[in-house]
């Protein structure tokens, strides 16, 4: 049986289209990508109740030029990758929440 362990307030101005969960350099992390063109991350802190509490909410900038469609966390290099309808691919450092690389026309549609 599945049960809800936490509800997320992501702070996006439009629908969340993708989500990635994993371990970042500083602990458990949830990343969300939205039609509002932004990627946001939240640190997830385990509570004594067995639930999680979201903290340290980050807005990753600069945003994409269209909605974010896919996210992937890399455990090997501590990075988050985002892909957008604008055909760009971005690599974000999870250590300091900065854009480290961006490629336009990286994919089709």
mmCIF file of C-alpha atoms in Angstrom:
data_model
loop_
_atom_site.group_PDB
_atom_site.id
_atom_site.type_symbol
_atom_site.label_atom_id
_atom_site.label_comp_id
_atom_site.label_asym_id
_atom_site.label_seq_id
_atom_site.Cartn_x
_atom_site.Cartn_y
_atom_site.Cartn_z
ATOM 1 C CA UNK A 1 0.000 0.000 0.000
ATOM 2 C CA UNK A 2 1.292 3.439 -0.902
ATOM 3 C CA UNK A 3 1.022 6.406 1.400
ATOM 4 C CA UNK A 4 1.818 10.088 1.147
ATOM 5 C CA UNK A 5 5.020 10.979 3.009
ATOM 6 C CA UNK A 6 5.056 14.676 2.144
ATOM 7 C CA UNK A 7 3.285 17.316 0.082
ATOM 8 C CA UNK A 8 5.437 19.725 -1.866
ATOM 9 C CA UNK A 9 4.871 23.397 -2.353
ATOM 10 C CA UNK A 10 7.165 24.025 -5.292
ATOM 11 C CA UNK A 11 6.582 27.733 -5.846
ATOM 12 C CA UNK A 12 6.112 27.361 -9.588
ATOM 13 C CA UNK A 13 3.815 29.779 -11.415
ATOM 14 C CA UNK A 14 2.573 27.047 -13.786
ATOM 15 C CA UNK A 15 2.109 23.283 -13.884
ATOM 16 C CA UNK A 16 4.971 21.015 -12.869
ATOM 17 C CA UNK A 17 5.795 18.799 -15.866
ATOM 18 C CA UNK A 18 8.657 16.683 -14.504
ATOM 19 C CA UNK A 19 10.245 15.658 -11.248
ATOM 20 C CA UNK A 20 13.527 14.029 -10.257
ATOM 21 C CA UNK A 21 14.530 12.690 -6.857
ATOM 22 C CA UNK A 22 17.912 11.593 -5.625
ATOM 23 C CA UNK A 23 20.887 12.292 -3.446
ATOM 24 C CA UNK A 24 22.786 15.543 -3.861
ATOM 25 C CA UNK A 25 26.096 16.498 -2.229
ATOM 26 C CA UNK A 26 24.169 17.887 0.767
ATOM 27 C CA UNK A 27 21.471 15.181 1.147
ATOM 28 C CA UNK A 28 18.152 14.077 -0.342
ATOM 29 C CA UNK A 29 16.787 16.329 -3.077
ATOM 30 C CA UNK A 30 13.661 16.828 -5.170
ATOM 31 C CA UNK A 31 13.935 18.801 -8.416
ATOM 32 C CA UNK A 32 10.908 20.060 -10.348
ATOM 33 C CA UNK A 33 10.594 21.429 -13.881
ATOM 34 C CA UNK A 34 7.625 23.519 -14.945
ATOM 35 C CA UNK A 35 5.786 25.148 -17.810
ATOM 36 C CA UNK A 36 6.888 28.440 -16.200
ATOM 37 C CA UNK A 37 10.370 27.745 -17.733
ATOM 38 C CA UNK A 38 12.051 27.287 -14.332
ATOM 39 C CA UNK A 39 13.784 24.466 -12.493
ATOM 40 C CA UNK A 40 13.476 24.441 -8.705
ATOM 41 C CA UNK A 41 15.137 22.223 -6.126
ATOM 42 C CA UNK A 42 14.149 21.377 -2.561
ATOM 43 C CA UNK A 43 16.211 19.661 0.095
ATOM 44 C CA UNK A 44 14.211 16.914 1.796
ATOM 45 C CA UNK A 45 14.835 16.465 5.516
ATOM 46 C CA UNK A 46 13.626 13.259 7.200
ATOM 47 C CA UNK A 47 11.427 13.814 10.255
ATOM 48 C CA UNK A 48 10.970 11.657 13.362
ATOM 49 C CA UNK A 49 7.464 10.809 12.123
ATOM 50 C CA UNK A 50 8.866 9.080 9.026
ATOM 51 C CA UNK A 51 7.704 11.927 6.787
ATOM 52 C CA UNK A 52 9.920 14.464 5.038
ATOM 53 C CA UNK A 53 10.017 18.238 5.268
ATOM 54 C CA UNK A 54 11.094 20.419 2.347
ATOM 55 C CA UNK A 55 13.700 23.072 3.082
ATOM 56 C CA UNK A 56 16.277 25.190 1.258
ATOM 57 C CA UNK A 57 14.197 25.902 -1.828
ATOM 58 C CA UNK A 58 16.289 27.033 -4.797
ATOM 59 C CA UNK A 59 15.224 28.718 -8.028
ATOM 60 C CA UNK A 60 17.792 27.875 -10.704
ATOM 61 C CA UNK A 61 18.524 30.776 -13.031
ATOM 62 C CA UNK A 62 18.633 31.692 -15.843
ATOM 63 C CA UNK A 63 15.397 29.942 -16.852
ATOM 64 C CA UNK A 64 14.780 28.069 -20.073
ATOM 65 C CA UNK A 65 12.922 29.919 -22.858
ATOM 66 C CA UNK A 66 10.026 27.422 -22.797
ATOM 67 C CA UNK A 67 8.625 24.782 -20.473
ATOM 68 C CA UNK A 68 10.932 22.254 -18.818
ATOM 69 C CA UNK A 69 10.063 18.739 -19.999
ATOM 70 C CA UNK A 70 12.724 16.466 -18.471
ATOM 71 C CA UNK A 71 15.109 16.315 -15.510
ATOM 72 C CA UNK A 72 17.893 13.890 -14.591
ATOM 73 C CA UNK A 73 20.125 13.780 -11.525
ATOM 74 C CA UNK A 74 23.677 12.496 -11.874
ATOM 75 C CA UNK A 75 25.091 10.874 -8.755
ATOM 76 C CA UNK A 76 28.523 10.680 -10.402
ATOM 77 C CA UNK A 77 29.156 14.390 -10.905
ATOM 78 C CA UNK A 78 26.636 16.008 -8.523
ATOM 79 C CA UNK A 79 24.764 17.659 -11.370
ATOM 80 C CA UNK A 80 21.179 18.135 -12.456
ATOM 81 C CA UNK A 81 20.341 18.151 -16.172
ATOM 82 C CA UNK A 82 17.231 19.844 -17.588
ATOM 83 C CA UNK A 83 15.727 19.707 -21.077
ATOM 84 C CA UNK A 84 13.145 22.150 -22.379
ATOM 85 C CA UNK A 85 10.656 22.552 -25.196
ATOM 86 C CA UNK A 86 12.977 25.333 -26.409
ATOM 87 C CA UNK A 87 15.344 22.444 -27.440
ATOM 88 C CA UNK A 88 18.008 23.433 -24.909
ATOM 89 C CA UNK A 89 19.823 21.215 -22.441
ATOM 90 C CA UNK A 90 21.297 22.697 -19.249
ATOM 91 C CA UNK A 91 23.690 21.316 -16.646
ATOM 92 C CA UNK A 92 23.322 22.692 -13.111
ATOM 93 C CA UNK A 93 25.763 22.278 -10.224
ATOM 94 C CA UNK A 94 23.921 21.002 -7.159
ATOM 95 C CA UNK A 95 26.785 22.116 -4.914
ATOM 96 C CA UNK A 96 26.137 25.822 -5.520
ATOM 97 C CA UNK A 97 22.916 25.829 -7.621
ATOM 98 C CA UNK A 98 24.490 27.500 -10.651
ATOM 99 C CA UNK A 99 24.301 26.878 -14.379
ATOM 100 C CA UNK A 100 27.561 25.260 -15.477
ATOM 101 C CA UNK A 101 26.776 24.522 -19.123
ATOM 102 C CA UNK A 102 24.009 25.115 -21.641
ATOM 103 C CA UNK A 103 23.472 23.830 -25.172
ATOM 104 C CA UNK A 104 20.859 25.288 -27.518
ATOM 105 C CA UNK A 105 19.334 23.028 -30.193
ATOM 106 C CA UNK A 106 20.428 19.981 -28.206
ATOM 107 C CA UNK A 107 17.363 17.936 -29.139
ATOM 108 C CA UNK A 108 14.237 18.022 -31.309
ATOM 109 C CA UNK A 109 10.850 18.941 -29.851
#
